[in-house]
mmCIF file of C-alpha atoms and ligand atoms in Angstrom:
data_model
loop_
_atom_site.group_PDB
_atom_site.id
_atom_site.type_symbol
_atom_site.label_atom_id
_atom_site.label_comp_id
_atom_site.label_asym_id
_atom_site.label_seq_id
_atom_site.Cartn_x
_atom_site.Cartn_y
_atom_site.Cartn_z
ATOM 1 C CA MET A 1 -31.989 116.058 -23.854
ATOM 2 C CA ASP A 2 -35.349 114.544 -23.269
ATOM 3 C CA ARG A 3 -36.238 112.808 -19.902
ATOM 4 C CA LYS A 4 -36.953 109.433 -22.279
ATOM 5 C CA GLU A 5 -34.068 110.017 -24.379
ATOM 6 C CA GLN A 6 -31.760 110.060 -21.249
ATOM 7 C CA ILE A 7 -33.331 106.809 -20.125
ATOM 8 C CA LEU A 8 -32.867 105.221 -22.786
ATOM 9 C CA GLU A 9 -28.808 105.948 -22.665
ATOM 10 C CA LEU A 10 -29.071 104.548 -19.057
ATOM 11 C CA ILE A 11 -30.884 101.423 -19.801
ATOM 12 C CA ALA A 12 -28.017 100.763 -23.216
ATOM 13 C CA GLN A 13 -24.991 101.700 -20.150
ATOM 14 C CA GLY A 14 -27.284 98.787 -17.583
ATOM 15 C CA TYR A 15 -29.520 100.094 -15.601
ATOM 16 C CA ARG A 16 -32.449 97.396 -15.416
ATOM 17 C CA SER A 17 -34.925 99.067 -13.076
ATOM 18 C CA VAL A 18 -37.431 101.869 -12.727
ATOM 19 C CA LYS A 19 -36.004 102.141 -9.707
ATOM 20 C CA ALA A 20 -32.559 102.851 -9.867
ATOM 21 C CA LEU A 21 -33.869 105.244 -13.123
ATOM 22 C CA ALA A 22 -35.732 106.697 -10.303
ATOM 23 C CA GLN A 23 -33.228 107.284 -8.088
ATOM 24 C CA HIS A 24 -30.388 108.435 -10.855
ATOM 25 C CA PHE A 25 -33.300 111.783 -11.732
ATOM 26 C CA GLY A 26 -34.459 112.483 -8.302
ATOM 27 C CA VAL A 27 -37.923 111.516 -8.931
ATOM 28 C CA SER A 28 -40.952 109.488 -7.993
ATOM 29 C CA LEU A 29 -41.122 106.062 -8.917
ATOM 30 C CA MET A 30 -44.222 106.893 -10.706
ATOM 31 C CA THR A 31 -42.631 109.648 -12.995
ATOM 32 C CA ILE A 32 -40.234 107.141 -14.172
ATOM 33 C CA TYR A 33 -42.843 104.446 -15.033
ATOM 34 C CA ARG A 34 -45.060 106.877 -17.098
ATOM 35 C CA ASP A 35 -41.934 107.722 -19.533
ATOM 36 C CA VAL A 36 -41.447 103.768 -19.770
ATOM 37 C CA ARG A 37 -44.666 103.048 -20.434
ATOM 38 C CA GLU A 38 -44.611 105.116 -23.385
ATOM 39 C CA LEU A 39 -41.566 103.826 -24.724
ATOM 40 C CA GLU A 40 -42.430 100.385 -24.105
ATOM 41 C CA LYS A 41 -45.297 101.954 -26.545
ATOM 42 C CA GLN A 42 -43.603 102.957 -28.949
ATOM 43 C CA GLY A 43 -41.749 100.050 -29.415
ATOM 44 C CA ARG A 44 -38.102 101.044 -28.152
ATOM 45 C CA ILE A 45 -37.792 98.857 -25.144
ATOM 46 C CA VAL A 46 -38.789 95.572 -23.629
ATOM 47 C CA ARG A 47 -39.488 94.605 -20.168
ATOM 48 C CA LYS A 48 -38.542 91.056 -19.521
ATOM 49 C CA HIS A 49 -38.348 89.285 -16.335
ATOM 50 C CA GLY A 50 -39.071 92.595 -14.393
ATOM 51 C CA GLU A 51 -35.616 94.167 -16.211
ATOM 52 C CA LEU A 52 -35.445 97.061 -19.048
ATOM 53 C CA LEU A 53 -34.480 96.500 -22.380
ATOM 54 C CA LEU A 54 -33.216 98.267 -25.528
ATOM 55 C CA LYS A 55 -35.427 96.843 -28.400
ATOM 56 C CA GLU A 56 -32.040 95.621 -29.898
ATOM 57 C CA GLU A 57 -30.654 94.315 -26.964
ATOM 58 C CA ALA A 58 -33.822 91.858 -26.692
ATOM 59 C CA GLY A 59 -34.011 90.954 -29.825
ATOM 60 C CA GLU A 60 -38.001 90.386 -31.239
ATOM 61 C CA VAL A 61 -38.998 89.031 -28.014
ATOM 62 C CA PRO A 62 -42.338 87.159 -28.824
ATOM 63 C CA GLU A 63 -45.279 86.481 -26.566
ATOM 64 C CA GLU A 64 -44.717 83.192 -24.837
ATOM 65 C CA GLY A 65 -40.826 84.843 -23.676
ATOM 66 C CA VAL A 66 -38.694 82.342 -26.582
ATOM 67 C CA PRO A 67 -35.316 84.656 -26.870
ATOM 68 C CA THR A 68 -34.169 85.595 -30.643
ATOM 69 C CA CYS A 69 -30.963 85.327 -32.342
ATOM 70 C CA ALA A 70 -29.527 89.657 -32.711
ATOM 71 C CA TYR A 71 -28.483 88.664 -35.701
ATOM 72 C CA CYS A 72 -30.760 86.721 -38.071
ATOM 73 C CA THR A 73 -33.905 87.099 -35.661
ATOM 74 C CA LYS A 74 -34.792 82.965 -35.340
ATOM 75 C CA PRO A 75 -35.783 81.617 -31.813
ATOM 76 C CA ILE A 76 -32.789 80.182 -29.936
ATOM 77 C CA GLU A 77 -32.616 76.601 -29.369
ATOM 78 C CA LYS A 78 -30.322 76.143 -25.928
ATOM 79 C CA ARG A 79 -27.927 73.839 -27.395
ATOM 80 C CA LEU A 80 -26.991 75.592 -29.954
ATOM 81 C CA GLU A 81 -26.735 78.786 -28.512
ATOM 82 C CA PHE A 82 -24.258 81.677 -28.953
ATOM 83 C CA VAL A 83 -24.374 83.788 -25.624
ATOM 84 C CA TYR A 84 -22.302 87.473 -25.759
ATOM 85 C CA ARG A 85 -21.855 88.706 -21.667
ATOM 86 C CA LEU A 86 -21.327 92.132 -22.023
ATOM 87 C CA LYS A 87 -20.278 94.786 -19.251
ATOM 88 C CA LYS A 88 -23.263 95.274 -16.722
ATOM 89 C CA GLY A 89 -24.791 92.090 -17.148
ATOM 90 C CA ARG A 90 -25.969 93.403 -21.351
ATOM 91 C CA GLN A 91 -25.899 90.217 -23.203
ATOM 92 C CA VAL A 92 -26.411 89.378 -26.899
ATOM 93 C CA ARG A 93 -27.664 85.618 -27.820
ATOM 94 C CA ALA A 94 -27.187 84.225 -31.495
ATOM 95 C CA CYS A 95 -28.859 81.019 -32.544
ATOM 96 C CA CYS A 96 -25.820 79.385 -33.278
ATOM 97 C CA ALA A 97 -22.202 79.938 -33.797
ATOM 98 C CA HIS A 98 -22.848 81.063 -37.341
ATOM 99 C CA CYS A 99 -24.727 84.037 -36.022
ATOM 100 C CA GLY A 100 -22.414 84.355 -32.968
ATOM 101 C CA LEU A 101 -19.516 84.656 -35.193
ATOM 102 C CA LEU A 102 -20.825 87.270 -37.744
ATOM 103 C CA LEU A 103 -21.794 89.359 -34.517
ATOM 104 C CA TYR A 104 -19.061 89.482 -33.598
ATOM 105 C CA LYS A 105 -17.607 92.482 -34.974
ATOM 106 C CA ASN A 106 -20.525 94.309 -34.351
ATOM 107 C CA LEU A 107 -19.793 94.353 -31.115
ATOM 108 C CA ARG A 108 -17.596 96.901 -29.208
ATOM 109 C CA GLN A 109 -14.391 94.288 -28.525
ATOM 110 C CA GLU A 110 -13.866 96.120 -25.010
ATOM 111 C CA ASP A 111 -17.600 95.885 -23.942
ATOM 112 C CA ILE A 112 -17.306 92.400 -24.456
ATOM 113 C CA GLU A 113 -17.061 90.563 -20.466
ATOM 114 C CA SER A 114 -16.974 86.837 -21.440
ATOM 115 C CA CYS A 115 -18.506 84.000 -25.021
ATOM 116 C CA MET A 116 -20.298 80.819 -24.112
ATOM 117 C CA THR A 117 -21.772 78.396 -26.363
ATOM 118 C CA TRP A 118 -22.083 74.259 -25.734
ATOM 119 C CA ASP A 119 -19.906 71.424 -27.390
ATOM 120 C CA PHE A 120 -21.661 69.935 -30.316
ATOM 121 C CA ILE A 121 -20.793 66.825 -29.152
ATOM 122 C CA ASN A 122 -21.103 65.853 -25.298
ATOM 123 C CA CYS A 123 -23.394 69.103 -24.357
ATOM 124 C CA LYS A 124 -20.831 70.969 -21.997
ATOM 125 C CA PRO A 125 -20.362 74.427 -21.856
ATOM 126 C CA ILE A 126 -17.201 76.159 -23.401
ATOM 127 C CA SER A 127 -15.446 79.411 -23.964
ATOM 128 C CA CYS A 128 -16.295 80.629 -27.554
ATOM 129 C CA PHE A 129 -12.680 81.967 -27.986
ATOM 130 C CA SER A 130 -11.268 78.908 -26.786
ATOM 131 C CA ALA A 131 -13.474 76.648 -29.210
ATOM 132 C CA TRP A 132 -12.619 74.965 -32.346
ATOM 133 C CA TYR A 133 -15.166 75.660 -35.029
ATOM 134 C CA VAL A 134 -16.458 73.448 -38.259
ATOM 135 C CA VAL A 135 -16.970 75.963 -40.481
ATOM 136 C CA GLY A 136 -18.892 75.297 -43.933
ATOM 137 C CA SER A 137 -19.108 71.286 -42.864
ATOM 138 C CA SER A 138 -22.404 69.575 -44.763
ATOM 139 C CA ALA A 139 -24.490 69.451 -40.828
ATOM 140 C CA ILE A 140 -26.657 72.491 -41.155
ATOM 141 C CA PRO A 141 -28.054 71.982 -37.352
ATOM 142 C CA CYS A 142 -29.074 75.569 -37.842
ATOM 143 C CA CYS A 143 -28.422 78.465 -40.503
ATOM 144 C CA THR A 144 -25.274 77.973 -43.365
ATOM 145 C CA PRO A 145 -22.506 78.189 -43.910
ATOM 146 C CA SER A 146 -22.712 76.312 -40.856
ATOM 147 C CA ALA A 147 -20.771 76.699 -37.896
ATOM 148 C CA ILE A 148 -20.572 74.007 -35.036
ATOM 149 C CA ALA A 149 -18.883 74.126 -31.800
ATOM 150 C CA PHE A 150 -16.605 71.717 -29.661
ATOM 151 C CA ALA A 151 -14.299 72.479 -27.679
ATOM 152 C CA LEU A 152 -11.460 70.223 -28.207
ATOM 153 C CA LYS A 153 -9.996 70.351 -32.028
ATOM 154 C CA GLU A 154 -9.331 66.965 -31.669
ATOM 155 C CA ASP A 155 -13.406 66.093 -31.274
ATOM 156 C CA ALA A 156 -13.524 69.133 -34.876
ATOM 157 C CA GLU A 157 -11.294 67.514 -36.575
ATOM 158 C CA LYS A 158 -13.135 63.784 -36.799
ATOM 159 C CA PHE A 159 -16.658 65.654 -37.057
ATOM 160 C CA ALA A 160 -14.818 67.590 -40.119
ATOM 161 C CA LYS A 161 -13.574 64.253 -41.242
ATOM 162 C CA GLY A 162 -17.147 62.630 -41.617
ATOM 163 C CA PHE A 163 -19.324 65.866 -42.567
ATOM 164 C CA GLY A 164 -16.509 68.271 -44.216
ATOM 165 C CA GLY A 165 -15.936 72.166 -43.695
ATOM 166 C CA ALA A 166 -12.836 73.659 -41.727
ATOM 167 C CA VAL A 167 -11.469 73.016 -39.081
ATOM 168 C CA LEU A 168 -10.848 76.837 -37.581
ATOM 169 C CA ASN A 169 -10.048 78.389 -33.993
ATOM 170 C CA PHE A 170 -12.550 81.951 -32.993
ATOM 171 C CA GLU A 171 -10.608 84.057 -35.111
ATOM 172 C CA GLU A 172 -10.049 82.683 -37.968
ATOM 173 C CA ALA A 173 -13.638 81.118 -37.928
ATOM 174 C CA VAL A 174 -14.979 84.821 -37.642
ATOM 175 C CA GLU A 175 -13.340 85.524 -40.711
ATOM 176 C CA MET A 176 -14.101 81.861 -42.693
ATOM 177 C CA VAL A 177 -18.016 82.955 -41.824
ATOM 178 C CA GLU A 178 -18.313 86.441 -43.430
ATOM 179 C CA LYS A 179 -15.984 85.732 -46.392
ATOM 180 C CA LEU A 180 -18.621 82.605 -47.437
ATOM 181 C CA MET A 181 -21.311 85.189 -46.325
ATOM 182 C CA ARG A 182 -19.491 87.747 -48.780
ATOM 183 C CA ARG A 183 -19.063 85.469 -51.583
ATOM 184 C CA GLY A 184 -23.295 83.094 -51.346
ATOM 185 C CA SER A 185 -23.280 80.122 -49.505
ATOM 186 C CA ALA A 186 -23.348 77.583 -52.271
ATOM 187 C CA VAL A 187 -19.371 78.426 -52.844
ATOM 188 C CA LYS A 188 -17.663 75.777 -52.139
ATOM 189 C CA LEU A 189 -14.491 75.841 -49.586
ATOM 190 C CA GLU A 190 -11.589 75.367 -51.063
ATOM 191 C CA LEU A 191 -8.991 73.733 -48.061
HETATM 192 ZN ZN1 ZN B 1 -29.325 83.217 -35.790
HETATM 193 ZN ZN1 ZN B 2 -28.392 79.977 -36.703
#
């Protein structure tokens, strides 16, 4: 295998620095720099905060460095972000729970170490897997059909009373968002 192909593979495995790569191959930093620069020019990797990332992990990184959604490429607003932490320090970020839930099946489940998002009411960090979701409500903070995360089932139920939508746990919400996307977001929920 060509060294540049190997470098891509190593970055995918979690190698993040030119130094680590140089040590792996037993070559000089300069040699790796050259490869990295070529890969960068080809648009296959990006350098972000001094770390090497595959293009697809970094999403489309605009000049100003605003992170974008790995699913729909929208710029990510912090209060709605949905972040999977994978092994070896990799992250997959989505703009909101809608995209985050849709990304779930695209990830290798054994790679996922944790996932966090923010409670819609009190803006505290919560684990995506234990959160409750209101899916398909009339409140659309980001993508449709909307999925909004809450730490407490009680809050989700109160929210759904006002704005409609179904109150679901993580697995149910993954299935529901997928189903709604297949049928088109205009479909009314039957609850
Ligand atoms: Zn998105
Ligand atoms: Zn979104």
